[in-house]
Each structure stands twice: as structure tokens, then as C-alpha cells.
Amino acid sequence: MVVPASIPPWAYIRCFQLYLEHIQRRYSDEQPVVVYEVTGLRVVQANQAALACGVEVAMPLSDAWLLCDNLQTEQYDEATERQLLADIALALYADFAEVAQDPEHCGLWLRLQGLQRLYQDPGQVKHRIQTHLTGAGYQLTFASNPRCAQLGLDDLQQPMADASQHCLVINTPLDEAVKVRLLHMGVDTLDKLLKVPTTALGKKFGAPVVRLVAELRGQQRLPLQWLQPADNFNHRVELAAEARSWAALRFSCKRLLQMLQRYLQTRQLALTRFLIVLTCRQGLHQQIPIQLAYPQTQADDFFALLQVAMEATKLRAPVMYVQLEAQHFEQLQATSYGFEPVTGEQTALPALLNRLQMKLGDARVYGYRRKPGWMPESQQEQAPAASAPGTTGNLQAADDWRPPWLVTPEVVDINEWQLHGQPQRLQSPWWQPRSEQRDYMLARDHHRRWGWLYFLAAEQRWYLHGWAS
Amino acid sequence: MNSLQHPALQTMLQRGQLFRGQQHIVETNHQRASTGYSKLDQVLAGGLPYGQLHEVQLPGLFCGETALLRAPLQSAERANHPVFWFNPPAQPHMSGMGLSHARHTLLQGLEDDELTWAVSQVVSELSTGVVCIWHPNLPAQAVRQWQRRLHGELLLLVFTRHMNNEARAYHSRLRLQLEQGQLSWDVLKRPGGWPVHGLGERLQAW
């Protein structure tokens, strides 16, 4: 009987060159590129072409220049790298419930203990991670506790004493002074450190070393900050080159909208509005609000509306960053069409209304909703185009006649009208601030058109309020 | 010798100066919307067919054209089809029209280009419903495109206050006259028949 391999309790993903991979798309693969830190002017990340020229990580930038004539250098941007790491963590969160970030070492912890039913063996875990990190360089370590995983000690495949033989003390998160003292004592690898009695370590090197040993042995928990995705969606992408037209922004916008679609799908949400913020080199912002009549979830639908908006928008300056902000979500409603086949119109109407509203504005594209009310003008109200067409509780009696058209009441000369039929008295409720008593009558003007007039006793004047022909 | 075989007539036929009136079969399988006027319905073989574009020329607003809306709106109400109002001259009173279930969308204050674009969107996306347009004049090219794209049950009514005879690809063209209290309809264009003038009707309230 084959017993399935159980998944390890912890995994750690270390991304070596996240920032370099981010900027690499600006250059060809043959172009040597290094990332340097501005304080020490040392190389912190180098691509394959630079490594082939003899450039090494931690090398002074001046030496790298000597080794490679056409070297391209980029200043290390810690904030961008942290944002990239956060993006990866958010993507992994779709498959792994417990994700913790280690921005100091550009790594991520995954707690796998609760996922035994979901992933039967480590191979499946590796496959899921690979799908989110395609094209990225990373090291994946499985271990029994988070500290071993972080230091690359696979204590599950071999005993701890053997696994820690090749792990250097200088790679541990201890203070530099403590590391130097340990090296002076001949403790250069972790297996040697683990052989020293804990009491002696405590007396000689203090609490941090004791804590590290306890963490390696799984006797003390590592304080981790678990990823808690924000309630809103807010992402920014940096463009490879300044964009001067909508055509140059399309790809980045599509990428952002696909991220938004994944965000909505995993949370079963829909969206009725979002904001695109275009940032220029000088820090100028240009905001493009997108308002939808119907809630949508698909990137293609969002993009179609964004295209309509962008066609009417002129870029004020070349754009460096595109940001997408979405804060107001709606729960995704299941649509039931019964047993009848879904018609094209049922799916086309929401998209059509969204497009009309996007192009013309919601002030010019709207619907009417019936509502309870005594006076004709209060029996319906302007409503968003996508709102429900009717409501219950209309106070108008079913046999009360009303004209098909209402106009803003205007004073008329009754001598130009010929009254017909019996008057109908409508009175607004007494509790309203401006209570009115109107006597409505049908009347014909000199063209014989049918109008709907009322006499306002308080003013002793006739008003035209509607047309019926 | 058949009189049409005469060389002079043949020459005129070839030049397009003379055309041969052929028997046109009125398509009766189209669903039609009653105009609300009996004589007009009779002339139009039962009313205005769905899936077509119809122009109604008016001397002024509210002269009796509202009756044309009654049948299409009630049909849309029963079937829960969408209704689009482009630049309506006043606020449609849903209660007065007896409407509560159909999905009504009003598009107000549209300029020429915006209206052409918006109607094109509706015509290309929807296959059922009613579209009512109030506009002085529509570009001939757009009208031709809409008429080609119209399919299914979508009914387009265009109300215009301009009395004109410019060529447009409307399926039918009606002109309403209201003089000294007398309402009469002129059918300027209809499939399968010659124009008809002076269909006197009584103007009744909705």
C-alpha cells in the first residue's frame, strides 16, 4: 500500500531579485543590468548577463563598471520591491489561507498545516506556487518550523544536525556584533551553534541567540504578521516608458483590470464604480472616474467602459504610473433565468446601459420609478437607469385617469382653453409644508390639442400640468 | 406589339426616367403595432410593423402622435421589454401610460452626434423593445444603417417637427396635419402602396 506523502507544515519562498526582474523588462536579456544600493554604492542584484561579465552581488559598483563597459545600473527601490512582494502575497492568498510577509529578506511564509485535505503532497503545493511565480527566480524550502524554512534548512528530509551543517551563522538574523563573536569562537555554522548548551549560549551571547536556537528547534514561535487583504482594491503599475496616448496605456489598464477581476471573483463581489488615477513625472494626477449602471465583474466589460471614457479624455501630460482604486463593492447577485434559454438581450442590456451612461453621464441617462404619492408629480421619481422599474404601494387609485405626459406647471390663460368633463380634486397631505388643493380638468387649446389643467384656488390661477394627445 | 415594347418607352426605362410599378406583396407575417387610428391602420395593413424604422412628421408637439405609442408601449409592458426615449418633449408619466413593469430608459439633452451614437448602440445591441426618438432631423447614413441593422421585434419611431421630403430609408413615413381642429394623416411612404392623403381622424384624449 502506497501511503501518500503528507505536506510539510511550513514553506518559505525567497525571491532573490524581485526588483531586478521588475525592471529587466525595460532591457534585452543580453544587456548587463545591476541594481545598486545608494548608501554603499554596492551591487545588490545582477542579471545573468552581468554575472557572465564577472559582476558579483555585494561588489562595489565601481568594480562592476570596470568589468562591464555597457553596464546599465538602476538604483534599488525598497518600496517598489515591497509592493511587488505584497502583490505576490495577495496572489498566493487565493490558494493559501495563511501567508506572512518577510519584507526584510524579500520572502514569504506559507503555513500549510491546515491544507492537508486540499494538497495531498508537496508536488501540488509547488505547482500552485509555480503558477503564481512564473518567470520569477525564487527558492522554495519546506520545513517543520518557520525559522528553519526561512534559513533554508530542510529538517524534514534529513536530521537537523545534518541539514544545518551548511547553513552559515552569518546568514542568520542575529546582530552583526554577535555574529562576529560567534565566528571568533569558531561557531561558523548552525550545527555547531546547536551543539552548544543553551545555558552557555545565554550567558555568553544573550537572549537573541537563545531565542534563535529555540526557534530552530521549534520550541518558540516566530512572531509573524499574517496577510490580511485590504477591504478595497488599490493597485498601481509603473509603465515601462512614458505614455502620451490612450493606446500606450491600454496594456497596463488591461493588466490592472484583470487583477481587479480576480479580486472580485475570489470575494464574490461586483463593482459599480472605480477610479483610474494617472500620475505624471511631475507628480500631477489625472483622475478618470468610471461609473456603471449595472454591477459588473468582468475585466472585458470594465475595459470597454474605460475605453469609452478614455476616448473623451485628453492626457494632460505623459503618464508614468497607472493606479486603479475601487472601494465600493456590491455582493454578487445570482441571476436566475428559469427554464427559458438566456436571450442575448438579457445580457446585452446591462452592458448597453453601462456604455450609454459612461459616454453621456448618469444625469442624461436615467429611468423612472413609480412611488407612492398623492400628487401626479410625486408618483414617480427619477432613478438610475438600472434600477427596478416599479414599486408597490402606489396611492393612486387604479381608475384615476392621468395624462401620458407631465410638464412643469405653467400659468395659462383659461380664455384660450375649452374645458371638458368634470373636475378631479387632488390635495396634497396636510402635513406637508406646502399643502395644495388642485382641481384638474381636461381642456382643449385653440389647436384642439388636449391639455391637463388645474385650478389653484389659493392663487386663483390656471396651470397647464400635462398633455394627453 | 405590347405597348411597353415601344422603343421610346424602352429608352426611358433604361435611362431611369420611367419605372415599372410591380405588384408588391405586403409582408403580413410582421408583427404590427396599431397606430390608434382606424383609417391609418387600414392603409398600413394593420399598423406599423416591428423591426422597422418609421418617421412621423408633426406640425407641433402633442397634436395626436401620442396615440402611436400606446400599442408598442403596452406590448413592451406585457413582455417586459426595454423602452428607450430619446429627447422626449416632456416627462413621460408612467402612471398615465399605465406602465409599471417595462424597463424605461430616458436619454435627455442629446446633441446630433450623441443621439446618432446612442441610437446606433441600442439598435446594434438589442433585438426587442421600443425606441422613440424626438429630433429635428437625422443623418441619412445613420438612418440607412439602423434600417439595415434592425432585426427581431425592435420598433423605432422617429418624431420630427420638420415637414420635409428629403430621402431617408424609413420603412414608412407619416405626416400629421392639424388645421382648425381637424386632424388628418398623410401617408407619404408605405411599402406596397401609393401615398395616401387626408385620412381624417378624430383627435381624442389618451
XYZ file of C-alpha atoms in Angstrom:
675
model
C 0.000 0.000 0.000
C 1.318 3.395 -1.019
C 0.969 5.974 1.706
C 0.572 9.465 0.197
C 3.288 11.899 1.208
C 1.913 14.415 3.649
C 2.610 18.070 3.032
C 5.104 19.781 5.331
C 3.806 22.246 7.915
C 5.749 25.270 6.600
C 7.049 26.610 3.329
C 9.194 29.657 2.687
C 9.595 31.407 -0.664
C 12.623 33.618 -1.053
C 12.642 35.909 -4.056
C 16.211 36.860 -4.891
C 15.879 39.551 -7.467
C 12.352 40.785 -7.408
C 13.213 44.388 -8.192
C 15.670 43.406 -10.905
C 13.068 41.181 -12.568
C 10.658 44.111 -12.416
C 13.000 46.487 -14.258
C 14.504 43.828 -16.527
C 11.587 44.194 -18.960
C 12.982 47.573 -19.977
C 16.149 45.897 -21.287
C 17.018 42.990 -23.521
C 18.281 39.752 -21.953
C 21.756 40.362 -23.369
C 22.065 43.733 -21.656
C 24.044 43.548 -18.361
C 21.980 45.199 -15.655
C 22.706 45.636 -11.955
C 20.746 47.117 -9.113
C 22.789 49.005 -6.548
C 22.048 50.451 -3.167
C 22.632 54.160 -2.974
C 24.151 54.239 0.537
C 27.098 51.911 -0.008
C 27.141 52.020 -3.804
C 27.292 48.233 -3.907
C 25.625 45.811 -6.255
C 22.626 44.139 -4.645
C 21.107 42.404 -7.663
C 22.609 41.470 -11.040
C 21.135 39.761 -14.084
C 22.653 36.771 -15.925
C 24.404 38.948 -18.499
C 26.094 40.955 -15.738
C 27.068 37.808 -13.837
C 28.591 36.427 -17.032
C 30.817 39.515 -17.172
C 32.140 38.706 -13.700
C 29.927 41.042 -11.700
C 29.008 39.688 -8.285
C 26.441 40.647 -5.707
C 27.885 42.854 -2.908
C 30.612 44.036 -5.240
C 31.320 47.808 -5.290
C 29.596 49.476 -8.209
C 32.908 50.934 -9.388
C 34.317 47.407 -9.809
C 31.237 46.371 -11.750
C 31.795 49.310 -14.107
C 35.359 48.160 -14.694
C 34.215 44.653 -15.562
C 31.465 45.650 -17.919
C 31.581 48.592 -20.310
C 27.936 48.694 -21.310
C 26.593 48.045 -17.811
C 23.170 49.511 -17.051
C 22.606 50.478 -13.443
C 19.389 51.034 -11.557
C 19.019 52.367 -8.067
C 17.412 49.923 -5.646
C 13.893 50.955 -4.670
C 12.889 49.172 -1.497
C 9.305 50.487 -1.542
C 8.686 49.109 -5.035
C 10.145 45.736 -4.109
C 7.913 45.561 -1.039
C 4.912 46.390 -3.186
C 5.887 43.626 -5.628
C 6.211 41.202 -2.737
C 2.804 42.276 -1.428
C 1.314 41.656 -4.877
C 2.750 38.126 -4.892
C 1.436 37.530 -1.369
C -2.003 38.665 -2.459
C -1.923 36.366 -5.467
C -0.839 33.409 -3.296
C -3.615 34.222 -0.850
C -6.053 32.840 -3.420
C -4.560 29.364 -2.841
C -3.042 29.557 0.626
C -5.055 30.878 3.529
C -2.120 31.738 5.782
C 0.535 33.880 4.162
C 3.031 36.035 6.052
C 5.432 38.525 4.508
C 9.129 38.826 5.310
C 9.961 42.091 3.518
C 13.404 42.335 5.112
C 14.547 39.212 3.271
C 12.078 39.501 0.387
C 10.375 36.264 1.328
C 7.007 34.789 2.187
C 5.964 32.168 4.715
C 3.139 29.794 3.898
C 1.573 27.830 6.712
C 0.407 24.552 5.205
C -0.773 22.680 8.288
C -4.459 23.251 7.623
C -4.274 22.449 3.914
C -3.698 18.692 4.134
C -7.057 17.919 2.556
C -6.511 20.417 -0.242
C -2.978 19.434 -1.213
C -2.056 15.780 -0.752
C 1.652 16.072 -1.491
C 4.358 18.773 -1.720
C 4.335 18.495 -5.521
C 0.876 20.012 -5.672
C 1.960 22.855 -3.408
C 4.966 23.504 -5.642
C 2.732 23.506 -8.707
C 0.332 26.071 -7.220
C 3.218 28.314 -6.186
C 4.765 27.999 -9.626
C 1.570 29.199 -11.307
C 1.789 32.467 -9.371
C 5.535 32.953 -9.777
C 6.009 32.058 -13.414
C 9.119 33.739 -14.724
C 10.370 34.778 -11.291
C 13.518 33.465 -9.632
C 12.814 32.053 -6.201
C 13.898 29.419 -3.693
C 11.274 27.246 -2.023
C 12.023 25.482 1.256
C 9.791 23.137 3.229
C 10.489 22.763 6.936
C 8.934 21.888 10.259
C 9.005 25.457 11.589
C 9.127 28.957 10.084
C 12.697 29.783 11.161
C 14.172 26.637 9.595
C 12.170 27.354 6.448
C 13.452 30.936 6.343
C 17.079 29.833 6.685
C 16.667 27.178 4.017
C 17.015 24.199 6.419
C 15.001 21.268 5.199
C 14.769 19.407 8.513
C 12.066 17.075 7.172
C 14.213 15.172 4.667
C 17.249 14.814 6.919
C 18.115 15.232 10.614
C 18.562 18.758 11.877
C 22.229 18.184 12.644
C 22.938 17.269 9.027
C 20.691 19.912 7.472
C 22.278 22.717 9.480
C 25.868 21.796 8.563
C 25.869 24.047 5.507
C 23.922 26.921 6.969
C 26.272 29.738 7.899
C 25.838 31.803 11.016
C 26.373 34.990 9.001
C 23.090 34.305 7.199
C 21.077 34.301 10.426
C 19.105 37.375 11.533
C 21.438 37.958 14.554
C 23.174 41.267 15.168
C 26.470 41.705 13.360
C 28.369 42.031 16.655
C 27.007 38.706 17.893
C 27.866 37.022 14.591
C 31.458 38.269 14.849
C 31.768 36.966 18.409
C 30.367 33.578 17.326
C 32.832 33.412 14.436
C 35.722 34.258 16.794
C 34.655 31.278 18.900
C 34.731 29.046 15.817
C 30.956 28.758 15.584
C 30.526 29.426 11.868
C 27.672 27.049 11.020
C 24.354 26.374 12.674
C 25.093 22.733 13.525
C 27.935 23.951 15.732
C 25.679 26.528 17.311
C 23.045 23.887 18.093
C 25.636 21.698 19.842
C 26.449 24.407 22.380
C 24.326 24.076 25.587
C 21.581 26.653 25.723
C 22.578 27.917 29.174
C 26.090 28.621 27.974
C 24.768 30.436 24.922
C 22.540 32.545 27.122
C 25.347 33.550 29.450
C 27.803 34.254 26.660
C 25.691 35.815 23.883
C 22.429 36.822 25.458
C 18.771 36.219 24.750
C 18.714 36.691 20.921
C 20.917 33.641 20.324
C 18.904 31.519 22.773
C 15.730 32.625 21.047
C 17.145 31.723 17.634
C 18.073 28.241 18.819
C 14.634 27.747 20.374
C 13.024 28.847 17.107
C 15.185 26.433 15.119
C 14.183 23.578 17.433
C 10.531 24.561 17.191
C 10.380 25.366 20.900
C 9.487 29.009 20.378
C 7.097 30.529 17.869
C 8.297 33.093 15.440
C 6.160 36.239 15.559
C 4.648 36.550 12.075
C 2.375 39.160 10.586
C -0.271 37.293 8.661
C -1.536 38.799 5.463
C -4.929 40.420 5.827
C -6.038 41.681 2.415
C -7.443 45.180 2.426
C -11.181 45.717 2.021
C -10.547 47.845 -1.023
C -8.652 47.293 -4.234
C -5.803 49.692 -4.829
C -3.025 48.839 -7.252
C -0.522 50.848 -9.172
C 1.634 49.833 -12.093
C 4.671 51.619 -13.384
C 4.867 51.984 -17.131
C 7.963 50.849 -18.994
C 8.041 54.206 -20.789
C 6.093 57.435 -20.553
C 2.704 57.102 -22.197
C 1.430 60.013 -24.241
C -1.746 58.453 -25.572
C -4.505 56.063 -24.600
C -3.045 53.427 -26.923
C 0.095 53.285 -24.790
C -1.949 52.844 -21.619
C -4.188 50.041 -22.843
C -1.926 47.155 -21.875
C -1.328 48.386 -18.325
C -5.004 49.157 -17.824
C -5.958 45.683 -19.028
C -3.486 44.166 -16.595
C -4.941 46.163 -13.710
C -8.492 45.252 -14.690
C -7.601 41.569 -14.831
C -6.214 41.858 -11.300
C -9.456 43.552 -10.315
C -11.472 40.743 -11.897
C -9.529 38.130 -9.888
C -10.055 40.197 -6.750
C -13.803 40.354 -7.347
C -14.128 36.694 -8.281
C -12.388 35.412 -5.176
C -14.654 37.530 -2.984
C -17.888 37.082 -4.943
C -18.230 40.832 -5.373
C -19.356 43.122 -8.154
C -18.443 46.722 -8.842
C -20.397 49.785 -9.913
C -17.652 52.383 -9.860
C -13.913 52.683 -9.770
C -11.278 55.305 -10.300
C -8.290 55.352 -12.625
C -5.529 57.708 -11.491
C -2.847 58.626 -13.991
C 0.315 60.019 -12.452
C 2.796 62.077 -14.428
C 6.505 62.567 -13.876
C 5.992 65.841 -12.042
C 3.562 64.154 -9.667
C 0.458 65.566 -11.340
C -2.600 63.368 -11.039
C -5.386 62.962 -13.540
C -8.437 61.107 -12.299
C -10.863 59.231 -14.516
C -13.952 58.053 -12.621
C -15.848 55.130 -14.126
C -19.493 54.833 -13.129
C -21.581 51.819 -14.088
C -25.341 51.469 -14.242
C -25.187 47.715 -13.637
C -22.680 45.975 -11.348
C -20.024 44.161 -13.339
C -17.281 41.660 -12.584
C -15.529 41.058 -15.879
C -12.340 42.818 -16.950
C -13.549 42.991 -20.560
C -16.701 44.874 -19.541
C -14.693 47.300 -17.422
C -12.249 47.819 -20.247
C -14.998 48.574 -22.774
C -16.291 51.337 -20.493
C -12.823 52.620 -19.751
C -12.204 52.851 -23.481
C -15.339 54.973 -23.907
C -14.151 57.258 -21.102
C -10.602 57.499 -22.379
C -11.712 58.382 -25.890
C -13.259 61.523 -24.420
C -10.265 62.250 -22.161
C -7.184 64.166 -23.158
C -3.975 63.315 -21.310
C -2.618 66.465 -19.704
C 0.960 65.181 -19.538
C 2.915 61.991 -20.272
C 1.904 59.285 -17.798
C 4.355 57.288 -15.665
C 2.039 55.346 -13.342
C -1.485 53.978 -13.667
C -3.418 53.330 -10.497
C -6.781 51.648 -10.057
C -8.830 52.311 -6.923
C -12.061 50.510 -6.104
C -13.753 50.911 -2.752
C -17.484 50.444 -3.132
C -18.427 46.857 -3.836
C -21.698 45.019 -4.053
C -22.395 41.405 -3.301
C -22.588 39.388 -6.489
C -26.216 38.518 -7.128
C -27.100 35.229 -8.738
C -29.205 35.770 -11.853
C -31.995 33.284 -12.348
C -33.427 32.965 -15.837
C -35.692 29.999 -15.097
C -36.035 27.228 -17.636
C -36.188 29.553 -20.604
C -32.981 29.959 -22.594
C -30.991 33.078 -21.825
C -31.564 35.638 -24.548
C -28.879 37.904 -25.860
C -30.857 40.913 -24.746
C -30.796 39.851 -21.089
C -27.037 40.009 -21.137
C -26.721 42.874 -23.630
C -28.945 45.404 -21.855
C -26.720 45.891 -18.758
C -23.632 46.356 -20.930
C -25.536 48.737 -23.196
C -26.770 50.874 -20.291
C -23.299 50.953 -18.807
C -21.898 52.172 -22.094
C -24.581 54.813 -22.592
C -24.162 56.096 -19.052
C -20.385 56.126 -19.328
C -20.430 58.156 -22.524
C -23.325 60.506 -21.793
C -23.258 60.706 -17.993
C -25.821 59.495 -15.487
C -27.508 62.927 -15.449
C -28.643 62.406 -19.041
C -29.309 58.647 -18.946
C -31.842 57.648 -16.336
C -35.104 55.847 -15.704
C -38.277 56.484 -13.772
C -39.506 54.584 -10.777
C -43.099 54.694 -9.593
C -43.572 55.518 -5.947
C -46.411 56.219 -3.560
C -47.604 59.793 -3.727
C -50.726 61.939 -3.736
C -49.848 64.466 -6.390
C -49.062 63.435 -10.005
C -45.520 64.770 -9.941
C -44.722 62.775 -6.798
C -45.976 59.464 -8.147
C -42.726 58.780 -9.941
C -39.146 59.730 -9.411
C -36.033 59.850 -11.473
C -33.925 56.759 -10.802
C -30.704 55.208 -12.068
C -31.150 53.531 -15.423
C -30.554 50.093 -13.935
C -32.998 50.390 -11.037
C -36.138 48.312 -10.642
C -38.935 49.664 -12.837
C -41.767 49.727 -10.329
C -42.648 49.689 -6.700
C -45.664 48.716 -4.689
C -47.878 50.859 -2.543
C -48.907 53.404 -5.172
C -51.553 55.560 -3.560
C -53.197 56.451 -6.843
C -56.450 54.563 -7.353
C -56.444 52.187 -10.312
C -59.297 54.010 -12.074
C -57.851 57.504 -11.634
C -57.063 58.917 -15.017
C -53.689 60.556 -15.617
C -52.238 62.089 -18.805
C -49.326 60.364 -20.580
C -47.133 63.474 -20.407
C -46.305 65.730 -17.483
C -44.790 69.182 -17.851
C -43.552 71.651 -15.306
C -46.696 73.573 -14.276
C -47.007 76.814 -16.200
C -49.626 79.519 -15.861
C -52.107 79.629 -18.763
C -54.862 81.973 -19.824
C -58.029 79.948 -19.350
C -59.769 82.018 -22.039
C -57.651 80.225 -24.626
C -58.839 76.825 -23.441
C -62.101 74.943 -23.684
C -62.807 72.862 -20.577
C -64.245 69.369 -20.855
C -65.692 66.873 -18.379
C -65.821 67.010 -14.603
C -63.072 68.322 -12.340
C -60.970 65.994 -10.247
C -59.726 67.379 -6.944
C -56.260 66.403 -5.742
C -54.989 67.658 -2.429
C -51.522 67.196 -1.030
C -51.343 65.915 2.571
C -51.800 68.485 5.316
C -48.544 67.505 6.996
C -46.506 68.611 4.047
C -45.112 72.136 4.343
C -46.805 73.445 1.189
C -50.198 71.832 1.068
C -52.139 72.498 -2.155
C -55.648 71.894 -3.373
C -55.888 71.492 -7.136
C -58.923 70.993 -9.355
C -57.824 69.166 -12.500
C -59.709 69.276 -15.786
C -59.153 68.209 -19.361
C -59.190 71.106 -21.802
C -58.504 71.805 -25.480
C -56.445 74.659 -26.754
C -57.069 76.630 -29.949
C -55.328 73.855 -31.943
C -57.769 71.380 -30.339
C -54.909 69.657 -28.505
C -55.775 68.006 -25.214
C -54.147 69.533 -22.163
C -54.445 68.724 -18.483
C -55.040 71.866 -16.468
C -55.601 72.551 -12.823
C -57.061 75.474 -10.973
C -55.215 76.529 -7.883
C -57.755 78.085 -5.581
C -55.135 79.705 -3.352
C -53.745 81.681 -6.290
C -56.923 81.832 -8.391
C -54.903 80.784 -11.430
C -54.928 78.009 -14.011
C -51.873 75.896 -14.689
C -51.036 73.508 -17.519
C -49.618 70.319 -15.999
C -49.772 67.719 -18.766
C -50.672 66.723 -22.296
C -52.970 63.933 -23.390
C -52.818 63.874 -27.156
C -46.974 44.622 -80.015
C -47.017 45.180 -76.291
C -47.150 48.873 -75.563
C -44.104 48.539 -73.272
C -42.072 47.231 -76.144
C -42.217 50.639 -77.792
C -38.635 51.848 -78.403
C -39.271 55.242 -76.815
C -40.579 53.662 -73.618
C -37.710 51.203 -73.527
C -35.218 54.050 -73.785
C -36.910 55.897 -70.940
C -36.917 52.726 -68.830
C -33.202 52.228 -69.423
C -32.445 55.819 -68.503
C -34.431 55.524 -65.307
C -36.862 58.211 -66.385
C -39.668 55.692 -66.196
C -40.062 52.804 -63.766
C -42.394 49.896 -63.887
C -44.811 49.580 -60.984
C -44.816 45.987 -59.912
C -47.156 44.145 -57.653
C -45.691 44.457 -54.171
C -46.642 41.782 -51.707
C -47.226 43.351 -48.320
C -45.483 41.251 -45.732
C -48.221 40.206 -43.380
C -46.102 37.970 -41.201
C -44.590 41.008 -39.442
C -45.940 41.770 -36.017
C -47.571 45.175 -36.219
C -48.346 47.881 -33.723
C -51.684 49.585 -34.107
C -51.399 53.317 -34.675
C -54.516 54.040 -32.648
C -56.270 55.439 -35.736
C -58.541 53.045 -37.625
C -58.149 54.554 -41.112
C -54.415 54.724 -40.747
C -54.246 51.109 -39.611
C -56.284 50.128 -42.630
C -53.918 51.842 -45.021
C -50.873 50.390 -43.275
C -52.182 46.819 -43.395
C -52.805 46.694 -39.667
C -50.339 49.180 -38.247
C -46.638 49.905 -38.092
C -44.546 46.739 -38.427
C -41.928 45.946 -35.774
C -38.318 45.676 -36.817
C -38.595 48.802 -38.942
C -37.926 52.488 -38.745
C -40.876 54.849 -39.107
C -40.895 58.612 -39.395
C -43.735 60.771 -38.131
C -43.752 64.431 -39.186
C -45.601 66.743 -36.860
C -46.813 70.359 -37.108
C -46.220 70.703 -33.348
C -45.972 68.622 -30.209
C -48.888 66.742 -28.634
C -51.008 67.013 -31.759
C -52.164 63.406 -31.553
C -48.937 61.498 -32.059
C -49.051 60.014 -28.549
C -51.666 57.517 -29.718
C -48.970 55.895 -31.862
C -47.115 54.937 -28.684
C -49.981 53.173 -26.965
C -49.796 49.777 -28.682
C -45.971 49.407 -28.708
C -45.719 50.510 -25.074
C -48.397 48.115 -23.919
C -46.719 45.314 -25.846
C -43.379 46.145 -24.204
C -45.146 46.258 -20.844
C -46.578 42.779 -21.294
C -43.298 41.287 -22.489
C -41.092 43.272 -20.074
C -39.107 44.624 -22.992
C -36.905 47.703 -22.734
C -38.171 51.079 -23.916
C -35.806 53.888 -24.863
C -36.913 57.512 -25.001
C -34.526 59.828 -26.822
C -35.040 63.540 -26.155
C -38.732 63.236 -25.169
C -40.566 66.595 -25.263
C -41.922 66.211 -21.710
C -41.756 63.817 -18.797
C -43.446 60.514 -19.700
C -45.899 59.818 -16.909
C -45.655 56.072 -16.300
C -48.845 56.030 -14.269
C -50.732 57.876 -17.010
C -49.482 55.496 -19.660
C -50.377 52.517 -17.497
C -46.771 51.342 -17.364
C -45.044 49.806 -14.418
C -43.076 46.759 -15.472
C -41.257 47.636 -18.657
C -37.723 48.930 -18.280
C -37.731 52.540 -19.407
C -34.574 54.479 -20.089
C -34.633 58.171 -20.884
C -31.825 59.909 -22.689
C -32.259 63.634 -22.473
C -30.414 66.613 -23.912
C -28.521 64.735 -26.613
C -26.820 66.598 -29.424
C -26.879 65.333 -33.014
C -23.738 63.207 -32.768
C -24.563 61.864 -29.332
C -28.047 60.874 -30.390
C -26.787 59.135 -33.522
C -24.191 57.248 -31.488
C -26.622 56.266 -28.737
C -29.334 55.044 -31.119
C -26.719 53.067 -33.049
C -25.670 51.389 -29.802
C -29.258 50.456 -28.957
C -30.052 49.197 -32.438
C -26.915 47.078 -32.633
C -27.278 45.557 -29.141
C -30.985 44.911 -28.664
C -33.372 42.761 -30.611
C -36.568 43.527 -28.725
C -38.124 46.688 -27.408
C -39.310 50.094 -28.483
C -37.250 53.155 -29.321
C -38.856 56.590 -29.598
C -36.819 59.493 -30.877
C -37.702 63.180 -30.977
C -35.249 65.013 -33.145
C -35.450 67.648 -35.896
C -33.603 65.609 -38.464
C -31.437 62.529 -38.623
C -28.468 61.895 -40.907
C -29.381 59.807 -43.929
C -26.404 57.489 -43.484
C -27.335 56.677 -39.882
C -30.945 56.013 -40.832
C -29.812 53.649 -43.546
C -27.519 51.803 -41.114
C -30.242 51.477 -38.476
C -32.728 50.208 -41.013
C -30.195 47.571 -42.108
C -29.361 46.546 -38.559
C -32.909 46.400 -37.265
C -33.886 42.887 -36.565
C -36.324 40.953 -34.428
C -39.056 42.986 -32.862
C -37.362 46.316 -32.253
C -39.633 49.135 -33.340
C -38.200 52.554 -33.993
C -40.391 55.616 -34.107
C -38.878 58.929 -35.078
C -40.860 62.064 -34.343
C -39.767 65.139 -36.133
C -41.336 68.587 -36.341
C -39.827 69.272 -39.726
C -42.068 68.818 -42.732
C -39.570 67.607 -45.270
C -39.354 65.259 -48.175
C -35.637 64.543 -48.035
C -34.891 60.976 -48.999
C -34.422 58.702 -45.995
C -34.504 54.938 -45.678
C -37.577 54.930 -43.448
C -39.898 51.993 -43.845
C -42.908 54.261 -43.675
C -43.341 58.000 -43.476
C -46.388 59.636 -41.943
C -47.341 63.266 -41.746
C -49.814 64.555 -39.233
C -51.836 67.649 -40.073
C -53.850 69.592 -37.553
C -55.702 72.528 -39.029
C -58.618 74.317 -37.419
C -59.126 71.427 -35.046
C -59.207 68.836 -37.799
C -56.641 66.047 -37.586
C -55.663 64.228 -40.725
C -52.905 61.826 -41.673
C -50.873 61.775 -44.871
C -49.030 58.560 -45.622
C -46.083 59.823 -47.618
C -44.392 56.465 -47.936
C -45.531 52.945 -47.291
C -44.479 49.582 -48.661
C -46.860 48.083 -51.176
C -48.927 51.131 -51.878
C -49.074 54.652 -53.182
C -49.067 57.640 -50.867
C -52.419 58.436 -49.311
C -53.502 61.876 -48.194
C -56.144 63.327 -45.944
C -57.106 60.451 -43.675
C -59.357 62.421 -41.351
C -59.459 61.241 -37.756
C -60.897 62.463 -34.525
C -58.360 63.674 -32.006
C -59.182 62.040 -28.707
C -57.502 62.280 -25.363
C -55.254 59.367 -24.293
